Coordinates of C-alpha atoms and ligand atoms in Angstrom, one line a residue:
M1 CA -0.2 0.1 0.1
S2 CA 1.9 3.1 -0.8
T3 CA 1.4 7.0 1.1
T4 CA 0.1 8.1 -2.7
L5 CA -3.0 6.1 -2.2
T6 CA -3.3 5.7 1.4
Q7 CA -3.6 9.3 2.3
Q8 CA -6.0 11.1 -0.7
K9 CA -4.5 14.5 -0.1
L10 CA -7.8 15.1 1.7
L11 CA -6.4 17.8 4.6
D12 CA -5.6 20.2 1.3
R13 CA -9.1 20.0 0.3
S14 CA -11.0 22.2 0.2
D15 CA -13.9 20.5 -1.7
I16 CA -15.0 18.0 1.8
S17 CA -17.4 17.8 3.7
F18 CA -17.7 16.0 7.4
S19 CA -20.1 13.7 8.5
M20 CA -19.9 14.9 12.5
K21 CA -17.9 17.2 14.1
F22 CA -16.6 15.6 17.1
G23 CA -15.3 17.0 20.2
Y24 CA -11.9 15.3 22.5
L25 CA -12.2 14.3 25.9
G26 CA -8.4 14.1 26.8
L27 CA -7.6 12.0 29.7
G28 CA -4.0 12.1 31.2
M29 CA -1.0 12.3 29.2
G30 CA -1.7 9.8 26.0
G31 CA -5.1 11.4 26.5
C32 CA -4.2 14.6 25.5
S33 CA -2.0 14.0 23.1
I34 CA -3.9 12.0 20.7
A35 CA -6.9 14.6 21.4
A36 CA -4.8 17.0 20.7
E37 CA -3.7 15.2 16.9
C38 CA -7.2 15.0 16.6
A39 CA -8.7 18.6 16.8
N40 CA -5.9 20.0 15.6
I41 CA -7.1 18.4 12.0
K42 CA -6.9 21.2 10.2
T43 CA -8.8 21.8 6.4
N44 CA -8.9 23.9 3.3
V45 CA -12.6 24.1 3.3
K46 CA -14.0 27.7 4.0
N47 CA -15.5 28.1 7.5
G48 CA -14.4 24.1 8.9
N49 CA -11.1 25.4 9.0
Y50 CA -10.5 23.1 12.8
P51 CA -13.6 21.0 12.5
Y52 CA -13.0 19.4 16.0
N53 CA -12.4 20.7 19.0
G54 CA -10.7 19.4 22.9
L55 CA -11.4 19.0 26.3
L56 CA -7.7 18.1 27.4
I57 CA -7.8 17.2 31.0
N58 CA -4.6 15.9 33.1
T59 CA -3.2 15.8 36.1
N60 CA 0.2 16.7 35.5
N61 CA 1.0 21.4 34.6
M62 CA 4.4 19.7 32.7
D63 CA 2.8 17.7 30.4
F64 CA 0.2 20.2 29.4
E65 CA 3.6 22.0 28.2
K66 CA 4.5 18.5 26.0
I67 CA 1.4 19.1 23.8
N68 CA 1.7 20.8 19.9
I69 CA -1.9 22.9 20.6
K70 CA -2.8 24.5 16.8
N71 CA -7.1 24.7 17.5
P72 CA -7.6 27.8 19.3
N73 CA -10.8 25.4 20.3
I74 CA -9.4 23.4 22.6
E75 CA -9.1 23.7 25.9
K76 CA -7.0 22.5 28.7
L77 CA -7.6 22.3 32.1
P78 CA -5.7 20.8 34.9
I79 CA -6.5 18.3 38.0
G80 CA -5.1 17.2 41.4
S81 CA -1.8 17.2 42.2
G82 CA -0.4 19.2 39.1
K83 CA 2.7 16.1 39.2
G84 CA 0.7 13.6 38.2
A85 CA -0.9 10.7 39.2
G86 CA 2.4 7.9 39.6
R87 CA 0.2 5.4 38.1
D88 CA -1.9 5.1 40.8
I89 CA -5.2 5.4 39.3
E90 CA -7.3 5.8 42.6
V91 CA -4.7 9.1 42.7
G92 CA -5.9 9.9 39.3
E93 CA -9.6 9.0 39.2
N94 CA -9.5 11.2 43.0
A95 CA -8.1 14.0 40.9
F96 CA -11.3 13.5 38.5
L97 CA -13.7 13.4 40.9
D98 CA -12.8 16.6 43.3
H99 CA -12.5 18.9 39.7
Q100 CA -16.1 17.2 39.0
N101 CA -17.6 20.7 38.6
D102 CA -14.6 21.9 36.8
V103 CA -15.1 19.3 34.1
I104 CA -19.0 19.8 33.9
S105 CA -18.7 23.3 33.0
A106 CA -15.5 22.8 30.7
V107 CA -17.7 20.2 28.7
K108 CA -21.0 22.2 28.9
R109 CA -18.7 25.1 26.8
Q110 CA -16.3 23.0 24.6
F111 CA -19.6 20.4 23.5
M112 CA -22.6 22.4 23.3
D113 CA -22.2 22.1 19.5
R114 CA -20.3 18.6 19.3
D115 CA -22.7 15.7 17.4
F116 CA -20.4 13.5 19.4
I117 CA -18.0 12.7 21.7
W118 CA -14.8 11.0 22.1
I119 CA -13.9 10.5 25.7
V120 CA -9.6 8.9 24.6
A121 CA -7.2 7.7 27.3
G122 CA -3.8 5.3 27.2
L123 CA -4.9 2.5 29.5
G124 CA -2.6 1.8 31.8
G125 CA -1.0 5.5 33.8
G126 CA -3.0 6.7 36.7
T127 CA -4.9 9.7 35.4
G128 CA -6.2 8.6 31.7
T129 CA -7.4 5.2 33.3
G130 CA -8.3 6.5 36.7
S131 CA -11.0 8.6 35.5
V132 CA -12.4 6.9 32.7
I133 CA -15.5 5.2 34.6
E134 CA -16.2 8.5 36.2
A135 CA -15.7 10.3 32.3
I136 CA -18.2 7.6 30.8
K137 CA -20.5 8.7 33.9
L138 CA -20.1 12.7 33.5
L139 CA -21.0 12.2 30.2
H140 CA -23.8 10.5 30.7
K141 CA -25.5 12.3 33.2
N142 CA -24.7 15.6 31.5
G143 CA -26.9 15.7 28.2
Y144 CA -25.0 12.9 26.4
Q145 CA -26.8 10.1 26.8
R146 CA -25.3 7.9 23.5
K147 CA -23.8 10.8 22.1
F148 CA -20.2 9.4 23.1
G149 CA -17.5 7.3 22.8
L150 CA -14.2 5.7 23.7
I151 CA -11.0 6.0 22.5
L152 CA -8.4 3.6 24.5
T153 CA -5.2 2.7 23.8
L154 CA -4.0 -1.0 25.1
P155 CA -0.6 -1.1 26.3
R156 CA 2.8 -3.4 24.3
N157 CA 3.9 -6.6 26.9
K158 CA 6.8 -4.3 27.6
E159 CA 6.1 -1.3 29.6
G160 CA 5.4 -3.7 32.9
A161 CA 2.8 -5.1 35.3
T162 CA 2.1 -2.4 36.5
V163 CA 0.4 -1.0 33.6
I164 CA -0.7 -4.0 32.5
S165 CA -3.0 -5.0 35.3
N166 CA -4.2 -1.1 35.1
A167 CA -4.9 -1.6 31.8
L168 CA -6.5 -5.0 32.4
E169 CA -8.8 -3.4 35.0
R170 CA -10.8 -0.9 34.4
L171 CA -10.7 -3.0 31.0
Q172 CA -13.5 -5.3 33.0
K173 CA -14.9 -2.5 34.2
I174 CA -15.2 -0.4 30.4
S175 CA -16.7 -4.2 28.9
Q176 CA -19.6 -4.5 32.1
A177 CA -21.2 -1.0 30.9
M178 CA -20.0 -2.3 27.1
K179 CA -23.7 -2.3 26.0
G180 CA -24.9 0.8 27.8
L181 CA -21.7 3.2 25.9
G182 CA -21.4 3.8 22.4
S183 CA -18.6 2.7 20.5
I184 CA -15.2 1.7 21.2
I185 CA -11.9 2.5 19.4
L186 CA -8.7 0.5 20.4
V187 CA -5.7 1.3 19.7
D188 CA -3.6 -1.3 19.8
N189 CA -0.4 0.2 20.6
Q190 CA 2.0 -3.2 20.4
K191 CA 0.4 -3.5 17.4
L192 CA 1.4 -0.6 16.0
Y193 CA 4.6 -0.2 17.7
D194 CA 5.6 -3.3 15.6
K195 CA 4.7 -2.3 12.5
Y196 CA 6.8 1.1 13.1
I197 CA 9.8 -0.5 14.8
K198 CA 9.9 -2.5 12.0
Q199 CA 9.9 0.5 9.0
N200 CA 12.3 3.0 11.5
P201 CA 14.1 0.8 13.2
N202 CA 15.7 3.6 14.4
A203 CA 13.5 5.9 15.6
S204 CA 12.8 6.5 19.7
L205 CA 9.6 5.5 21.4
S206 CA 8.5 9.6 20.6
E207 CA 8.8 9.1 17.6
Y208 CA 6.5 5.9 17.7
L209 CA 3.5 8.3 19.5
E210 CA 3.8 11.2 17.6
F211 CA 3.9 8.7 14.5
S212 CA 0.8 6.7 16.4
N213 CA -1.4 9.6 17.2
Q214 CA -1.1 11.1 13.9
F215 CA -2.4 7.3 12.3
I216 CA -5.4 7.4 14.5
S217 CA -6.2 10.8 14.2
D218 CA -6.0 10.9 10.5
T219 CA -8.1 7.1 10.2
L220 CA -10.9 8.9 12.0
H221 CA -10.9 12.3 10.0
E222 CA -10.5 10.5 7.1
L223 CA -13.6 8.2 8.5
N224 CA -15.7 11.1 8.7
V225 CA -15.2 12.7 5.7
V226 CA -15.5 10.3 2.8
T227 CA -19.4 8.9 4.8
A228 CA -20.2 12.5 4.3
S229 CA -18.1 13.5 0.9
F230 CA -18.5 12.0 -2.3
K231 CA -20.8 11.6 -4.7
P232 CA -23.2 8.3 -4.1
Y233 CA -22.4 6.2 -8.2
G234 CA -25.0 3.8 -8.4
D235 CA -28.0 2.8 -5.6
S236 CA -25.9 1.5 -2.9
H237 CA -26.0 4.3 -0.2
F238 CA -24.2 4.8 2.8
D239 CA -24.7 8.5 4.7
S240 CA -23.8 10.7 7.2
S241 CA -27.3 8.9 9.4
E242 CA -25.7 5.8 8.9
F243 CA -22.2 6.3 10.1
E244 CA -23.3 8.4 12.9
N245 CA -25.7 5.0 14.2
L246 CA -22.3 3.2 13.8
I247 CA -20.5 4.9 15.8
K248 CA -23.5 5.1 18.0
T249 CA -23.4 1.1 18.2
P250 CA -22.4 -0.5 22.0
G251 CA -19.5 -2.5 21.8
V252 CA -15.9 -2.1 19.5
L253 CA -15.8 -0.9 16.4
S254 CA -13.0 -2.3 14.0
L255 CA -12.1 0.0 11.2
S256 CA -10.1 -1.9 8.3
K257 CA -8.8 0.2 4.9
F258 CA -7.6 -0.9 1.7
S259 CA -6.0 0.9 -1.6
I260 CA -5.0 -0.8 -4.4
E261 CA -3.4 1.0 -8.4
E262 CA -6.6 1.0 -10.6
R263 CA -5.4 -0.7 -13.0
K264 CA -4.9 -3.6 -10.9
I265 CA -8.4 -3.7 -10.0
D266 CA -8.8 -7.0 -13.3
L267 CA -12.7 -8.0 -13.0
E268 CA -12.3 -11.1 -14.7
N269 CA -9.6 -12.5 -12.1
E270 CA -11.0 -11.7 -8.2
S271 CA -7.4 -12.8 -6.5
S272 CA -6.0 -9.3 -8.7
Y273 CA -7.8 -7.4 -5.9
L274 CA -9.8 -9.4 -3.2
P275 CA -7.5 -11.3 -1.0
P276 CA -5.5 -8.4 0.1
L277 CA -9.4 -6.9 0.6
E278 CA -9.8 -9.5 2.9
E279 CA -6.6 -10.0 4.5
S280 CA -7.3 -6.6 5.3
I281 CA -10.4 -7.2 7.2
E282 CA -8.4 -9.2 9.2
S283 CA -6.2 -6.8 10.2
G284 CA -8.1 -3.8 11.2
I285 CA -6.0 -0.9 11.1
L286 CA -5.9 -0.1 15.6
S287 CA -5.9 -2.9 16.3
D288 CA -6.6 -7.1 15.3
G289 CA -8.0 -10.4 16.8
Y290 CA -11.8 -10.0 16.7
K291 CA -14.7 -11.8 15.9
L292 CA -15.9 -10.7 13.2
K293 CA -18.9 -13.0 13.9
N294 CA -20.2 -10.7 16.4
A295 CA -20.5 -7.3 14.7
Q296 CA -23.6 -6.1 15.1
R297 CA -23.7 -3.8 11.7
A298 CA -21.4 -3.7 9.3
A299 CA -20.8 -0.8 6.2
T300 CA -18.1 -1.2 3.5
S301 CA -17.4 2.6 1.0
V302 CA -15.7 1.6 -1.8
I303 CA -14.3 5.3 -3.7
A304 CA -13.0 5.3 -6.9
N305 CA -12.4 8.3 -9.6
K306 CA -15.3 8.8 -13.0
Y307 CA -13.3 6.9 -15.5
T308 CA -12.6 3.7 -12.8
A309 CA -16.2 4.4 -10.9
E310 CA -17.7 3.9 -14.8
R311 CA -15.4 0.0 -15.6
I312 CA -15.3 -1.5 -11.7
F313 CA -18.3 -0.2 -10.0
T314 CA -20.4 -2.8 -12.0
L315 CA -23.5 -5.7 -10.1
G316 CA -20.7 -8.0 -10.0
F317 CA -18.4 -6.6 -8.0
T318 CA -20.4 -5.1 -4.9
D319 CA -21.8 -8.5 -5.1
R320 CA -18.4 -10.2 -4.3
I321 CA -17.9 -7.7 -1.9
E322 CA -20.7 -8.4 -0.1
N323 CA -20.6 -12.2 -0.2
I324 CA -16.7 -10.9 2.1
V325 CA -18.9 -9.1 4.6
D326 CA -21.4 -11.5 4.7
D327 CA -19.2 -14.2 5.4
K328 CA -17.6 -12.3 8.2
A329 CA -20.5 -10.5 9.6
P330 CA -23.8 -12.9 8.8
L331 CA -25.3 -11.5 12.1
A332 CA -25.4 -8.0 11.7
G333 CA -28.6 -6.5 11.0
E334 CA -27.5 -3.6 8.2
K335 CA -24.3 -4.7 6.4
P336 CA -24.4 -1.3 2.8
I337 CA -21.8 -1.7 0.1
A338 CA -22.0 1.8 -0.6
T339 CA -19.7 2.4 -3.8
Y340 CA -19.1 6.5 -4.8
V341 CA -17.1 9.2 -7.4
D342 CA -14.3 11.5 -6.3
E343 CA -13.0 13.3 -9.2
K344 CA -10.0 13.1 -7.3
A345 CA -9.4 9.9 -6.5
K346 CA -6.1 8.4 -7.5
G347 CA -6.5 4.5 -7.0
V348 CA -9.3 2.6 -5.6
H349 CA -10.1 3.1 -2.0
F350 CA -12.2 0.2 0.7
Y351 CA -12.8 1.3 3.8
T352 CA -15.3 -1.6 6.5
V353 CA -16.1 -0.7 10.1
F354 CA -17.8 -3.2 11.7
A355 CA -19.4 -2.2 15.0
G356 CA -20.7 -3.8 17.8
L357 CA -17.9 -6.0 18.1
N358 CA -16.4 -7.6 21.4
L359 CA -13.0 -7.0 22.9
P360 CA -10.1 -8.5 20.7
T361 CA -7.9 -11.8 21.6
R362 CA -5.2 -8.6 22.7
V363 CA -6.9 -8.9 25.7
N364 CA -6.1 -12.7 25.9
E365 CA -2.5 -12.0 25.3
L366 CA -2.2 -9.0 28.0
V367 CA -4.1 -11.0 30.4
K368 CA -1.6 -13.8 29.7
E369 CA 1.0 -11.7 30.2
N370 CA -0.1 -10.2 33.8
E371 CA -0.2 -13.5 34.2
R372 CA 3.4 -14.5 33.5
L373 CA 4.9 -11.0 35.1
M374 CA 3.7 -12.6 38.7
E375 CA 4.3 -15.7 38.2
L376 CA 7.9 -13.8 38.1
Q377 CA 7.5 -11.9 40.1
E378 CA 6.6 -15.7 42.7
K379 CA 9.4 -17.4 41.8
E380 CA 11.9 -13.7 42.0
T381 CA 11.0 -14.3 46.0
E382 CA 11.2 -17.9 46.1
E383 CA 14.8 -17.8 44.6
D384 CA 15.8 -14.9 47.9
D385 CA 14.3 -17.3 50.0
V386 CA 16.8 -20.0 48.5
F387 CA 19.3 -17.7 48.9
A388 CA 18.5 -16.8 53.0
S389 CA 18.6 -20.8 53.1
L390 CA 22.2 -20.7 51.6
Q391 CA 23.6 -18.3 54.1
T392 CA 22.3 -20.2 57.2
F393 CA 23.8 -23.3 55.8
T394 CA 27.8 -21.5 55.1
R395 CA 27.4 -19.7 58.3
K396 CA 26.4 -23.1 60.1
K397 CA 28.5 -25.1 58.9
R398 CA 31.5 -22.4 59.7
I399 CA 30.5 -22.3 63.1
D400 CA 30.3 -26.6 63.2
N401 CA 34.1 -26.3 62.0
E402 CA 34.9 -23.7 64.4
S403 CA 32.2 -24.8 67.7
D404 CA 35.5 -24.0 70.0
D405 CA 36.1 -20.1 69.1
L406 CA 33.7 -18.4 70.9
D407 CA 35.4 -14.9 70.3
S408 CA 34.9 -16.3 66.2
L409 CA 31.2 -16.7 66.8
L410 CA 30.5 -13.9 68.5
S411 CA 31.6 -12.1 65.6
T412 CA 30.2 -14.7 63.3
S413 CA 26.7 -13.9 64.7
N414 CA 27.2 -9.8 64.5
S415 CA 28.5 -9.8 61.4
S416 CA 25.3 -12.5 60.2
K417 CA 23.4 -9.7 62.5
S418 CA 24.8 -6.7 60.0
Q419 CA 23.7 -9.3 57.0
D420 CA 20.8 -10.3 57.6
T421 CA 19.8 -5.7 57.7
D422 CA 22.0 -5.5 55.1
K423 CA 20.2 -8.3 53.2
K424 CA 17.1 -6.6 54.5
N425 CA 18.1 -3.1 53.4
S426 CA 18.5 -4.3 49.7
K427 CA 15.0 -6.4 49.6
D428 CA 13.6 -3.1 50.2
E429 CA 15.6 -1.2 48.1
I430 CA 14.4 -3.9 45.0
H431 CA 10.9 -3.9 46.1
N432 CA 10.4 0.3 46.4
P433 CA 6.8 1.6 44.5
I434 CA 8.6 4.0 43.8
D435 CA 11.1 2.2 41.3
D436 CA 7.6 1.0 40.2
L437 CA 7.0 4.5 38.5
Ligands
LIG1 N1 -0.6 5.3 21.2 C1 0.1 6.1 22.3 N2 -0.4 5.9 23.7 C2 0.0 6.8 24.3 C3 0.4 8.3 24.6 N3 1.0 8.4 25.3 C4 0.6 7.2 26.4 N4 0.8 6.4 25.9 C5 -0.3 4.9 26.6 O1 -0.5 4.8 27.5 C6 -0.3 4.8 28.7 C7 -0.6 5.5 29.5 O2 0.4 6.7 30.1 P1 -0.1 7.6 30.0 O3 -1.6 7.8 29.2 O4 1.0 9.0 30.0 O5 -0.6 8.4 31.9 P2 -1.3 8.7 32.4 O6 -2.8 8.9 32.4 O7 -0.1 10.3 32.5 O8 -1.2 9.0 33.5 P3 -0.6 9.1 35.0 O9 1.3 9.7 34.4 O10 -0.1 8.4 35.8 O11 -0.9 10.4 35.9 C8 1.1 4.5 28.5 O12 1.1 3.0 29.3 C9 1.3 4.2 27.1 O13 0.8 2.4 27.1 C10 1.1 8.0 23.0 O14 1.3 9.9 22.4 N5 0.4 7.4 22.4
LIG2 MG1 0.7 11.5 33.3

């Protein structure tokens, strides 16, 4: 998939429209960085220069400085100590609760004209993860029922036990409440990181994060534009209100995109485009490992320029795509295949969205990783005990050999005492919770 094909230069165009006005409520450092990137989108559209806005909430004042804010319609709201929540979800939750009234006022001010709000948090830390449940409750109680969804990142395996268990603890609660929420978009940091590092082996973690945030922002914007901007070709139809239904469907949303050069689509040769389309649906853009069979809704949009549309948008073509989607999501109540003409399109672009899904297998992997780390911790403690018994064993032996020497016996017991204290201290150091921050 080449970049020129994937980007379509949507941002530089003035002839596009948006399905929905999104507002982004960022929580914690990751949540605020992603929300800011999404709300920073600038277009050339008249009266739509900045189609989105944002409210950024964090307990760490320094982190606010690191966020690149271009859109004047992004507001920052500091809560808590100003020093962060130190990966403690209770501290994050309490900071949010203590400033609840400020949050309500800011939400009303910022989001009064928004069609849909995305609560954005990086799962694993203290502030975003700790506030997310309270933020859900707050929007729900203050006039935004069914008008908000979640964008949550899943941590990478190497981020450690605290991060993974924080993320899982809150995911458990969120999954219980899932039926009452709009859609949830999961961003699998491990998936995006693996892909990014393969292509950019010398890049830093912060470069990865920047890339991932831009990628999330572009993906959402593209979907929002595609469903509103282009002329439907033929009878098939998928409009802004259907897009709205899709993102308001409770459950997880899986997004996929596939772009291919026009000349590569040979209608007489299905293998020229169907297998990579299927593959793109399975591998998703931001996360994968979904049981698509559970999807409640699905939608596919295909975009091509006029010349290509006339050649490829035949009944047989849409029929084949319909079969693929139907095969993957037999229970979906609606699954339109919509074809559009974009005069300026280079290549043919397929966007597929599945809504109402359960959590993906990546969450199982995180549960397993969490168990592995806990076992490792237990083993480590056991090994400490072995070390202690070995120490006693050596000493006893020495005592036996020199049992008639009182001085040396005393000095041995003294030194053994001080060794014990030393060991206790070093053990304390190893388990100092500050090291976990
Ligand atoms: N994709 C992406 N993920 C991020 C980014 N920043 C953080 N994350 C993820 O989000 C998780 C939580 O980190 P933060 O958002 O920094 O934590 P926080 O909510 O500020 O919590 P505290 O610092 O403990 O108060 C991390 O473990 C990462 O996996 C980001 O810019 N992009
Ligand atoms: Mg933080």
